[in-house]
Amino acid sequence: MSLVRPNTRFLCLRTINQIRTYAAPGEGAIPPSKKKYVPTSGTYPLGFKAGSAHVGVKASNTRFDDLALIASDTPCSGAAVFTTNKFQAAPVTVSREMLKRRSGDGVRAVVVNSGCANAVTGKGGIEDAVAMGEQMDQCFMRDSNGEDDGNGSRTIVMSTGVIGQRLPIQKITNKLPKVYYNLGDTHDHWLSAARAICTTDTFPKLVSRTFMLPSSSKEYHLVGMTKGAGMIHPNMATLLGIICTDAPIAPMPLQGLLRSAVTKSFNSISIDGDTSTNDTVAILANGAAGGKPIEDTSSADFKAMQETLTEFAIDLAKLVVRDGEGATKFVTIKVTNAKTYDDARRVASTIARSPLVKTALYGKDANWGRILCATGYAEGVSSVVPEETSVSFVPADGSEELKLLVKGEPEAVDEERAAKMLESEDLEILVKLSEKFDKEAVYWTCDFSHEYVTINGDYRT
């Protein structure tokens, strides 16, 4: 579904003692509660530019940009992590093969269209994705560094939107020179590109920051944009992510850095338990800030970069959850005292995708029995000790946790305090599985509201 969905109505749904208001996407206005997540400035990597253009991939989109381009001034290292869905979209297949053919070297750009996923579109869809990348390459051939090196396309291709429909490829390729011409390095350029990749998102998701590496006194930069609001669950989700850095990183360690970061970020979020056909998170590193290239995975620079990139990816992934379709709450699920990290992660994931847990959170109901139930049916977990399991709500304001279950015994819950805590936008659910183990994992999710059903019931209209 495109950001330009021509639905101007506001949906107001009343339940007992609460009013939920949802502004259907399409008018371009960011909901007041989400404006705080949109940056008004940024610090961007050297040697990268971003831009956007209007194509009208969906006929109903008559004015919003739906084509984005992120490009390096020079060929650079590139890596990506893709969906594990068996029905993989054409751009996933084409981009994976391009990176494999190039061994992650000499990549130049990422081009993205919203409004159509180019998924389950057969051989024609593959041809469209190839054309999108190759014709984007032609725009760079005018540059001194744009000559053909014999390894084929240099462009990662992404698409997002409705599944099962062919791209209006001629309309897109006709606008590739324009999006190339629109490239720039200002905050507005980056923000416009972040907005152009949106579908049912209510705000553009853009993060930037600086960092240092142990071997250098130079200042390096990271920028990332992502989209996604529904059909979100590992591996990975209906999301696209693009990260750029001017740090010098060789292709092989870059792939390892990204995969590690995605595990604890984009693969640790869930909105509705659905995994998409198009999920792609890509990273480009052009080394424009100088310094010694990161090549050794045992080096101090690699370890520092791993920590920095993981924290950065987590911040990006959290924005996806905060924009969950119809969501009213951002929920951190922390599972501790597990035998293994995988056990903790499986329990957290199970709680995160439980419709009963999510609807209770929406209804401000401290129904910890649903949390405990989901903990108990998590598959492939051997860490749960019922008589040692504890469940608490941890408020975002730093006040004392509200204990619901302690070592298998129910507490006398202060329902009034519980309801008040559940009025907040942010909440943490803490689950301790035993008294014996020490591994833990964190997941981020949101609640289920009436609006989620409305949005997805109207998805193709």
Short mmCIF file of C-alpha atoms in Angstrom, two decimals:
data_model
loop_
_atom_site.label_atom_id
_atom_site.label_comp_id
_atom_site.label_asym_id
_atom_site.label_seq_id
_atom_site.Cartn_x
_atom_site.Cartn_y
_atom_site.Cartn_z
CA MET A 1 0.00 0.00 0.00
CA SER A 2 1.33 3.40 -0.92
CA LEU A 3 1.77 6.39 1.35
CA VAL A 4 -0.48 8.21 -1.09
CA ARG A 5 -3.63 6.24 -0.38
CA PRO A 6 -6.41 8.76 -1.10
CA ASN A 7 -8.31 8.27 2.13
CA THR A 8 -8.86 11.59 3.86
CA ARG A 9 -11.10 10.40 6.63
CA PHE A 10 -10.24 10.16 10.27
CA LEU A 11 -11.38 6.98 11.93
CA CYS A 12 -12.57 7.43 15.51
CA LEU A 13 -13.41 4.25 17.35
CA ARG A 14 -14.82 4.30 20.85
CA THR A 15 -14.58 1.56 23.44
CA ILE A 16 -15.32 1.61 27.12
CA ASN A 17 -13.50 4.52 28.77
CA GLN A 18 -11.21 5.12 25.80
CA ILE A 19 -11.12 6.81 22.42
CA ARG A 20 -8.69 5.76 19.67
CA THR A 21 -8.12 8.13 16.76
CA TYR A 22 -6.27 7.07 13.65
CA ALA A 23 -5.41 9.28 10.69
CA ALA A 24 -5.38 7.12 7.58
CA PRO A 25 -2.17 7.62 5.57
CA GLY A 26 -2.39 9.49 2.33
CA GLU A 27 -2.48 13.17 3.14
CA GLY A 28 1.21 13.46 3.96
CA ALA A 29 0.60 14.94 7.41
CA ILE A 30 2.56 13.36 10.22
CA PRO A 31 0.40 12.60 13.30
CA PRO A 32 1.26 15.02 16.14
CA SER A 33 2.32 12.16 18.42
CA LYS A 34 4.87 10.96 15.85
CA LYS A 35 6.52 14.27 14.97
CA LYS A 36 9.05 13.86 17.79
CA TYR A 37 10.56 10.91 15.93
CA VAL A 38 11.28 12.85 12.74
CA PRO A 39 14.68 14.62 12.83
CA THR A 40 14.96 18.27 11.86
CA SER A 41 18.68 17.98 11.10
CA GLY A 42 21.38 15.34 10.78
CA THR A 43 25.07 14.56 10.32
CA TYR A 44 25.51 12.58 7.13
CA PRO A 45 28.34 10.40 5.74
CA LEU A 46 30.83 11.97 3.39
CA GLY A 47 30.55 10.94 -0.24
CA PHE A 48 26.89 9.88 -0.15
CA LYS A 49 23.83 11.58 -1.61
CA ALA A 50 20.10 10.93 -1.52
CA GLY A 51 17.15 11.99 -3.64
CA SER A 52 13.57 11.24 -4.59
CA ALA A 53 11.10 11.70 -7.43
CA HIS A 54 7.43 11.21 -8.20
CA VAL A 55 6.49 8.34 -10.51
CA GLY A 56 2.90 7.49 -9.63
CA VAL A 57 3.54 3.76 -9.29
CA LYS A 58 -0.01 3.58 -7.99
CA ALA A 59 -2.39 5.49 -10.26
CA SER A 60 -3.97 7.13 -7.21
CA ASN A 61 -0.65 8.76 -6.28
CA THR A 62 -0.69 12.08 -8.06
CA ARG A 63 1.72 14.11 -5.95
CA PHE A 64 3.90 12.19 -3.45
CA ASP A 65 7.41 11.01 -4.32
CA ASP A 66 7.55 7.22 -4.56
CA LEU A 67 11.03 6.67 -6.02
CA ALA A 68 14.17 7.03 -3.89
CA LEU A 69 17.88 6.85 -4.69
CA ILE A 70 20.82 6.62 -2.28
CA ALA A 71 24.20 6.76 -3.99
CA SER A 72 27.90 6.85 -3.23
CA ASP A 73 30.15 9.26 -5.12
CA THR A 74 32.47 6.30 -5.77
CA PRO A 75 32.00 2.51 -6.01
CA CYS A 76 32.02 1.04 -2.51
CA SER A 77 31.54 -2.05 -0.36
CA GLY A 78 27.98 -3.34 -0.12
CA ALA A 79 26.16 -6.02 1.84
CA ALA A 80 22.56 -7.02 2.51
CA VAL A 81 20.36 -9.36 4.53
CA PHE A 82 17.19 -10.63 2.88
CA THR A 83 13.85 -12.22 3.76
CA THR A 84 13.68 -15.98 4.36
CA ASN A 85 10.15 -16.18 2.92
CA LYS A 86 10.07 -18.88 0.21
CA PHE A 87 8.17 -16.52 -2.11
CA GLN A 88 10.97 -14.02 -2.55
CA ALA A 89 10.28 -10.89 -4.54
CA ALA A 90 12.09 -10.21 -7.81
CA PRO A 91 14.22 -7.36 -6.37
CA VAL A 92 15.39 -9.68 -3.58
CA THR A 93 16.51 -12.30 -6.09
CA VAL A 94 18.16 -9.77 -8.41
CA SER A 95 19.96 -7.84 -5.65
CA ARG A 96 21.23 -11.00 -3.95
CA GLU A 97 22.67 -12.26 -7.22
CA MET A 98 24.27 -8.87 -7.94
CA LEU A 99 26.03 -8.77 -4.57
CA LYS A 100 27.14 -12.39 -4.96
CA ARG A 101 28.50 -11.74 -8.46
CA ARG A 102 30.43 -8.71 -7.22
CA SER A 103 31.47 -10.27 -3.91
CA GLY A 104 30.09 -7.11 -2.34
CA ASP A 105 32.59 -4.86 -4.12
CA GLY A 106 32.06 -1.92 -6.47
CA VAL A 107 28.46 -1.21 -5.45
CA ARG A 108 27.25 2.27 -6.28
CA ALA A 109 23.64 2.80 -5.27
CA VAL A 110 20.31 1.63 -3.88
CA VAL A 111 17.14 2.48 -5.82
CA VAL A 112 13.72 1.93 -4.26
CA ASN A 113 10.13 2.22 -5.44
CA SER A 114 7.09 2.17 -3.21
CA GLY A 115 3.53 1.37 -4.25
CA CYS A 116 4.23 -2.06 -5.79
CA ALA A 117 6.28 -4.92 -4.31
CA ASN A 118 7.14 -6.64 -7.62
CA ALA A 119 6.62 -9.91 -5.72
CA VAL A 120 5.19 -13.15 -7.13
CA THR A 121 5.40 -11.64 -10.61
CA GLY A 122 7.22 -14.44 -12.42
CA LYS A 123 9.91 -13.99 -15.08
CA GLY A 124 8.50 -10.61 -16.04
CA GLY A 125 9.08 -9.35 -12.52
CA ILE A 126 12.72 -10.46 -12.66
CA GLU A 127 13.14 -8.66 -15.96
CA ASP A 128 11.65 -5.50 -14.45
CA ALA A 129 13.99 -5.60 -11.44
CA VAL A 130 16.99 -6.14 -13.71
CA ALA A 131 15.93 -3.24 -15.93
CA MET A 132 15.46 -0.98 -12.91
CA GLY A 133 19.02 -1.66 -11.73
CA GLU A 134 20.75 -1.60 -15.09
CA GLN A 135 19.08 1.60 -16.26
CA MET A 136 19.93 3.22 -12.95
CA ASP A 137 23.56 2.27 -13.64
CA GLN A 138 23.43 4.18 -16.91
CA CYS A 139 22.95 7.41 -15.01
CA PHE A 140 26.32 6.88 -13.32
CA MET A 141 28.17 6.08 -16.54
CA ARG A 142 28.70 9.81 -17.12
CA ASP A 143 30.91 9.91 -14.01
CA SER A 144 34.62 9.21 -14.22
CA ASN A 145 34.14 6.38 -11.73
CA GLY A 146 31.13 4.97 -13.49
CA GLU A 147 32.84 2.88 -16.16
CA ASP A 148 31.84 -0.75 -16.67
CA ASP A 149 34.15 -3.12 -14.80
CA GLY A 150 32.73 -6.22 -16.43
CA ASN A 151 30.86 -7.42 -13.32
CA GLY A 152 27.43 -6.15 -14.27
CA SER A 153 25.08 -3.88 -12.38
CA ARG A 154 26.26 -1.83 -9.40
CA THR A 155 22.78 -1.05 -8.04
CA ILE A 156 20.78 -2.74 -5.27
CA VAL A 157 17.07 -2.72 -6.17
CA MET A 158 14.23 -2.64 -3.64
CA SER A 159 10.45 -2.51 -4.04
CA THR A 160 7.60 -2.32 -1.53
CA GLY A 161 3.83 -2.30 -1.78
CA VAL A 162 1.12 -4.64 -3.02
CA ILE A 163 2.13 -8.26 -3.79
CA GLY A 164 1.21 -9.93 -7.09
CA GLN A 165 1.19 -6.90 -9.37
CA ARG A 166 3.71 -6.01 -12.09
CA LEU A 167 5.63 -2.77 -11.84
CA PRO A 168 4.78 0.02 -14.29
CA ILE A 169 8.42 -0.37 -15.28
CA GLN A 170 8.39 2.11 -18.14
CA LYS A 171 7.08 4.84 -15.88
CA ILE A 172 9.81 4.04 -13.36
CA THR A 173 12.71 3.87 -15.79
CA ASN A 174 11.57 7.13 -17.39
CA LYS A 175 12.02 8.83 -14.00
CA LEU A 176 15.42 7.34 -13.13
CA PRO A 177 17.34 10.26 -14.71
CA LYS A 178 15.21 12.68 -12.69
CA VAL A 179 15.85 10.97 -9.36
CA TYR A 180 19.55 10.94 -10.26
CA TYR A 181 19.41 14.65 -11.04
CA ASN A 182 17.66 15.27 -7.70
CA LEU A 183 20.50 13.78 -5.64
CA GLY A 184 21.89 16.00 -2.89
CA ASP A 185 23.58 15.82 0.50
CA THR A 186 21.37 18.08 2.63
CA HIS A 187 19.06 16.97 5.41
CA ASP A 188 16.07 17.67 3.18
CA HIS A 189 17.43 15.34 0.50
CA TRP A 190 17.82 12.50 3.00
CA LEU A 191 14.41 13.11 4.55
CA SER A 192 12.68 13.20 1.16
CA ALA A 193 14.23 9.84 0.26
CA ALA A 194 13.12 8.37 3.59
CA ARG A 195 9.59 9.59 2.96
CA ALA A 196 9.52 8.25 -0.62
CA ILE A 197 10.01 4.63 0.50
CA CYS A 198 7.02 4.71 2.88
CA THR A 199 3.81 2.73 2.38
CA THR A 200 1.42 2.59 5.35
CA ASP A 201 4.03 4.35 7.49
CA THR A 202 2.78 7.52 9.13
CA PHE A 203 6.22 9.15 9.36
CA PRO A 204 9.61 8.87 7.60
CA LYS A 205 12.20 6.94 9.62
CA LEU A 206 15.65 8.52 9.42
CA VAL A 207 18.56 8.32 11.89
CA SER A 208 22.11 9.69 11.67
CA ARG A 209 25.06 9.91 14.06
CA THR A 210 28.82 10.16 14.37
CA PHE A 211 31.24 7.68 15.91
CA MET A 212 34.92 6.93 16.38
CA LEU A 213 37.10 3.86 15.83
CA PRO A 214 39.99 2.80 18.11
CA SER A 215 42.65 3.02 15.39
CA SER A 216 41.84 6.55 14.25
CA SER A 217 41.15 10.05 15.51
CA LYS A 218 38.83 10.64 12.57
CA GLU A 219 35.11 11.21 12.98
CA TYR A 220 32.93 8.79 11.04
CA HIS A 221 29.24 8.98 10.18
CA LEU A 222 26.25 6.65 9.88
CA VAL A 223 22.88 7.33 8.29
CA GLY A 224 19.99 4.94 8.02
CA MET A 225 16.43 4.96 6.78
CA THR A 226 13.81 2.27 7.06
CA LYS A 227 10.16 1.68 6.25
CA GLY A 228 7.61 -0.69 7.65
CA ALA A 229 4.44 -0.56 9.72
CA GLY A 230 2.71 -3.91 9.15
CA MET A 231 3.50 -7.49 8.13
CA ILE A 232 6.43 -7.23 10.52
CA HIS A 233 8.11 -10.26 12.09
CA PRO A 234 11.48 -12.01 11.63
CA ASN A 235 12.88 -13.08 9.32
CA MET A 236 12.60 -10.15 8.66
CA ALA A 237 9.38 -8.25 8.00
CA THR A 238 7.72 -6.01 5.41
CA LEU A 239 10.52 -3.61 5.87
CA LEU A 240 13.29 -2.07 3.89
CA GLY A 241 16.40 -0.63 5.48
CA ILE A 242 19.32 1.27 3.98
CA ILE A 243 22.41 2.17 6.00
CA CYS A 244 25.42 4.15 4.76
CA THR A 245 28.75 4.91 6.40
CA ASP A 246 31.90 6.73 5.34
CA ALA A 247 34.03 4.35 7.43
CA PRO A 248 36.38 2.13 5.39
CA ILE A 249 35.10 -1.47 5.63
CA ALA A 250 35.99 -4.33 3.29
CA PRO A 251 33.07 -6.31 1.77
CA MET A 252 33.59 -9.56 3.70
CA PRO A 253 33.58 -8.10 7.22
CA LEU A 254 30.79 -5.70 6.18
CA GLN A 255 28.46 -8.65 5.54
CA GLY A 256 29.30 -10.12 8.94
CA LEU A 257 28.76 -6.79 10.68
CA LEU A 258 25.33 -6.34 9.09
CA ARG A 259 24.14 -9.88 9.77
CA SER A 260 25.11 -9.59 13.44
CA ALA A 261 23.43 -6.20 13.78
CA VAL A 262 20.20 -7.39 12.12
CA THR A 263 19.89 -10.35 14.52
CA LYS A 264 19.48 -8.05 17.52
CA SER A 265 17.53 -5.31 15.73
CA PHE A 266 15.34 -5.95 12.69
CA ASN A 267 15.08 -9.63 13.60
CA SER A 268 14.01 -8.75 17.14
CA ILE A 269 10.83 -6.81 16.35
CA SER A 270 7.28 -7.94 15.69
CA ILE A 271 4.09 -6.07 14.88
CA ASP A 272 1.73 -8.79 13.69
CA GLY A 273 3.70 -12.02 13.25
CA ASP A 274 3.75 -11.92 9.44
CA THR A 275 6.96 -12.20 7.43
CA SER A 276 7.04 -10.63 3.97
CA THR A 277 8.38 -11.42 0.52
CA ASN A 278 10.50 -8.27 0.12
CA ASP A 279 12.45 -7.72 3.34
CA THR A 280 15.87 -6.25 2.65
CA VAL A 281 18.34 -4.39 4.83
CA ALA A 282 21.41 -3.15 2.94
CA ILE A 283 24.55 -1.30 3.96
CA LEU A 284 27.06 0.67 1.88
CA ALA A 285 30.52 1.70 3.12
CA ASN A 286 32.62 3.99 0.92
CA GLY A 287 35.57 4.90 3.20
CA ALA A 288 35.29 8.57 2.21
CA ALA A 289 36.28 9.71 5.72
CA GLY A 290 39.64 7.94 5.40
CA GLY A 291 41.56 5.74 7.77
CA LYS A 292 42.69 2.14 7.77
CA PRO A 293 40.16 -0.27 6.22
CA ILE A 294 38.46 -2.75 8.56
CA GLU A 295 39.44 -6.16 7.19
CA ASP A 296 40.32 -8.30 10.22
CA THR A 297 37.25 -9.59 12.08
CA SER A 298 39.32 -10.00 15.25
CA SER A 299 40.52 -6.38 15.28
CA ALA A 300 39.49 -3.74 17.82
CA ASP A 301 38.03 -1.65 14.98
CA PHE A 302 35.78 -4.51 13.89
CA LYS A 303 34.50 -5.08 17.41
CA ALA A 304 33.86 -1.37 17.94
CA MET A 305 32.09 -1.13 14.58
CA GLN A 306 29.97 -4.16 15.46
CA GLU A 307 28.78 -2.55 18.68
CA THR A 308 28.14 0.80 17.00
CA LEU A 309 26.25 -0.68 14.05
CA THR A 310 24.13 -2.94 16.26
CA GLU A 311 23.05 -0.05 18.50
CA PHE A 312 22.31 2.04 15.42
CA ALA A 313 20.25 -0.72 13.80
CA ILE A 314 18.29 -1.20 17.04
CA ASP A 315 17.35 2.47 17.04
CA LEU A 316 16.15 2.19 13.43
CA ALA A 317 14.19 -1.00 14.13
CA LYS A 318 12.46 0.57 17.13
CA LEU A 319 11.05 3.28 14.87
CA VAL A 320 9.32 0.58 12.82
CA VAL A 321 7.57 -0.70 15.94
CA ARG A 322 6.64 2.80 17.05
CA ASP A 323 4.84 3.18 13.73
CA GLY A 324 3.06 -0.17 13.91
CA GLU A 325 -0.23 -0.08 12.01
CA GLY A 326 -2.84 1.28 14.41
CA ALA A 327 -0.52 0.82 17.39
CA THR A 328 -0.97 2.84 20.58
CA LYS A 329 1.85 1.28 22.63
CA PHE A 330 5.56 0.52 22.26
CA VAL A 331 6.32 -2.60 24.28
CA THR A 332 9.74 -3.93 25.28
CA ILE A 333 9.71 -7.62 26.15
CA LYS A 334 12.73 -8.69 28.19
CA VAL A 335 13.18 -12.37 28.97
CA THR A 336 15.91 -13.25 31.46
CA ASN A 337 17.30 -16.25 33.34
CA ALA A 338 17.19 -18.56 30.32
CA LYS A 339 19.50 -21.46 29.62
CA THR A 340 20.43 -20.04 26.19
CA TYR A 341 19.99 -16.82 24.25
CA ASP A 342 17.88 -18.72 21.71
CA ASP A 343 15.51 -19.90 24.46
CA ALA A 344 15.07 -16.35 25.75
CA ARG A 345 14.52 -15.08 22.22
CA ARG A 346 11.92 -17.73 21.40
CA VAL A 347 9.91 -16.89 24.51
CA ALA A 348 10.11 -13.16 23.83
CA SER A 349 9.08 -13.70 20.22
CA THR A 350 6.11 -15.85 21.24
CA ILE A 351 4.83 -13.23 23.67
CA ALA A 352 5.37 -10.48 21.07
CA ARG A 353 3.14 -12.12 18.48
CA SER A 354 0.35 -13.31 20.80
CA PRO A 355 -2.92 -11.62 19.71
CA LEU A 356 -4.32 -12.09 23.21
CA VAL A 357 -1.38 -10.33 24.84
CA LYS A 358 -1.49 -7.52 22.28
CA THR A 359 -5.23 -6.91 22.58
CA ALA A 360 -5.02 -6.92 26.40
CA LEU A 361 -2.34 -4.25 26.19
CA TYR A 362 -4.57 -2.17 23.95
CA GLY A 363 -7.45 -2.56 26.39
CA LYS A 364 -5.23 -1.54 29.34
CA ASP A 365 -5.89 -4.93 30.90
CA ALA A 366 -3.08 -6.31 33.10
CA ASN A 367 -3.92 -9.84 32.03
CA TRP A 368 -0.61 -11.45 32.94
CA GLY A 369 -2.15 -14.90 32.46
CA ARG A 370 -1.92 -14.35 28.70
CA ILE A 371 1.79 -13.51 29.02
CA LEU A 372 2.37 -16.63 31.09
CA CYS A 373 0.39 -18.76 28.66
CA ALA A 374 2.50 -17.56 25.71
CA THR A 375 5.65 -18.24 27.72
CA GLY A 376 4.49 -21.80 28.31
CA TYR A 377 3.73 -22.68 24.70
CA ALA A 378 6.92 -21.24 23.19
CA GLU A 379 8.27 -24.01 20.98
CA GLY A 380 11.69 -25.58 21.41
CA VAL A 381 12.35 -24.02 24.82
CA SER A 382 13.79 -26.01 27.74
CA SER A 383 14.49 -23.10 30.10
CA VAL A 384 11.00 -22.54 31.51
CA VAL A 385 10.66 -23.66 35.14
CA PRO A 386 7.00 -22.95 36.12
CA GLU A 387 7.60 -22.80 39.85
CA GLU A 388 10.47 -20.34 39.35
CA THR A 389 8.92 -18.11 36.68
CA SER A 390 8.19 -14.45 37.46
CA VAL A 391 6.34 -11.78 35.44
CA SER A 392 6.39 -8.01 36.02
CA PHE A 393 5.46 -4.74 34.34
CA VAL A 394 8.31 -2.22 34.36
CA PRO A 395 7.14 1.39 33.91
CA ALA A 396 9.00 3.74 31.58
CA ASP A 397 9.30 6.46 34.23
CA GLY A 398 11.83 4.50 36.27
CA SER A 399 9.48 3.79 39.17
CA GLU A 400 9.26 0.41 40.88
CA GLU A 401 8.22 -2.58 38.79
CA LEU A 402 4.75 -4.02 39.28
CA LYS A 403 5.11 -7.70 40.18
CA LEU A 404 2.36 -9.89 38.75
CA LEU A 405 3.76 -13.37 39.33
CA VAL A 406 6.71 -14.28 41.59
CA LYS A 407 8.29 -17.72 41.39
CA GLY A 408 5.09 -19.27 40.13
CA GLU A 409 2.88 -17.62 42.74
CA PRO A 410 0.38 -14.88 41.75
CA GLU A 411 0.67 -11.51 43.44
CA ALA A 412 -2.16 -9.33 44.71
CA VAL A 413 -2.08 -6.94 41.76
CA ASP A 414 -2.83 -3.26 42.24
CA GLU A 415 -5.24 -3.06 39.29
CA GLU A 416 -5.50 0.72 39.49
CA ARG A 417 -1.74 1.14 39.22
CA ALA A 418 -1.59 -1.47 36.46
CA ALA A 419 -4.23 0.37 34.42
CA LYS A 420 -2.39 3.65 34.90
CA MET A 421 0.87 2.08 33.70
CA LEU A 422 -0.91 0.74 30.65
CA GLU A 423 -2.06 4.23 29.73
CA SER A 424 1.55 5.12 28.93
CA GLU A 425 2.92 4.85 25.39
CA ASP A 426 5.94 2.84 26.59
CA LEU A 427 5.93 -0.30 28.72
CA GLU A 428 8.33 -3.14 29.50
CA ILE A 429 7.24 -6.70 30.21
CA LEU A 430 9.85 -8.58 32.25
CA VAL A 431 9.78 -12.39 32.35
CA LYS A 432 12.23 -14.39 34.47
CA LEU A 433 12.24 -18.04 33.46
CA SER A 434 14.17 -19.62 36.32
CA GLU A 435 16.59 -19.13 39.18
CA LYS A 436 19.34 -21.22 37.57
CA PHE A 437 20.37 -19.56 34.31
CA ASP A 438 21.63 -16.18 33.12
CA LYS A 439 20.97 -15.70 29.40
CA GLU A 440 18.55 -13.02 28.20
CA ALA A 441 17.02 -11.50 25.08
CA VAL A 442 15.00 -8.41 24.22
CA TYR A 443 12.17 -8.02 21.72
CA TRP A 444 10.14 -4.97 20.74
CA THR A 445 6.48 -5.07 19.78
CA CYS A 446 3.24 -3.09 19.95
CA ASP A 447 -0.43 -3.61 20.73
CA PHE A 448 -3.31 -4.61 18.43
CA SER A 449 -6.07 -2.05 17.98
CA HIS A 450 -9.26 -1.71 15.95
CA GLU A 451 -7.29 0.41 13.50
CA TYR A 452 -4.99 -2.49 12.56
CA VAL A 453 -8.01 -4.38 11.22
CA THR A 454 -9.32 -1.28 9.44
CA ILE A 455 -5.99 -0.54 7.73
CA ASN A 456 -5.47 -4.08 6.50
CA GLY A 457 -9.11 -4.59 5.58
CA ASP A 458 -8.80 -1.57 3.28
CA TYR A 459 -5.26 -2.34 2.11
CA ARG A 460 -5.88 -2.59 -1.64
CA THR A 461 -8.63 0.03 -1.84
#
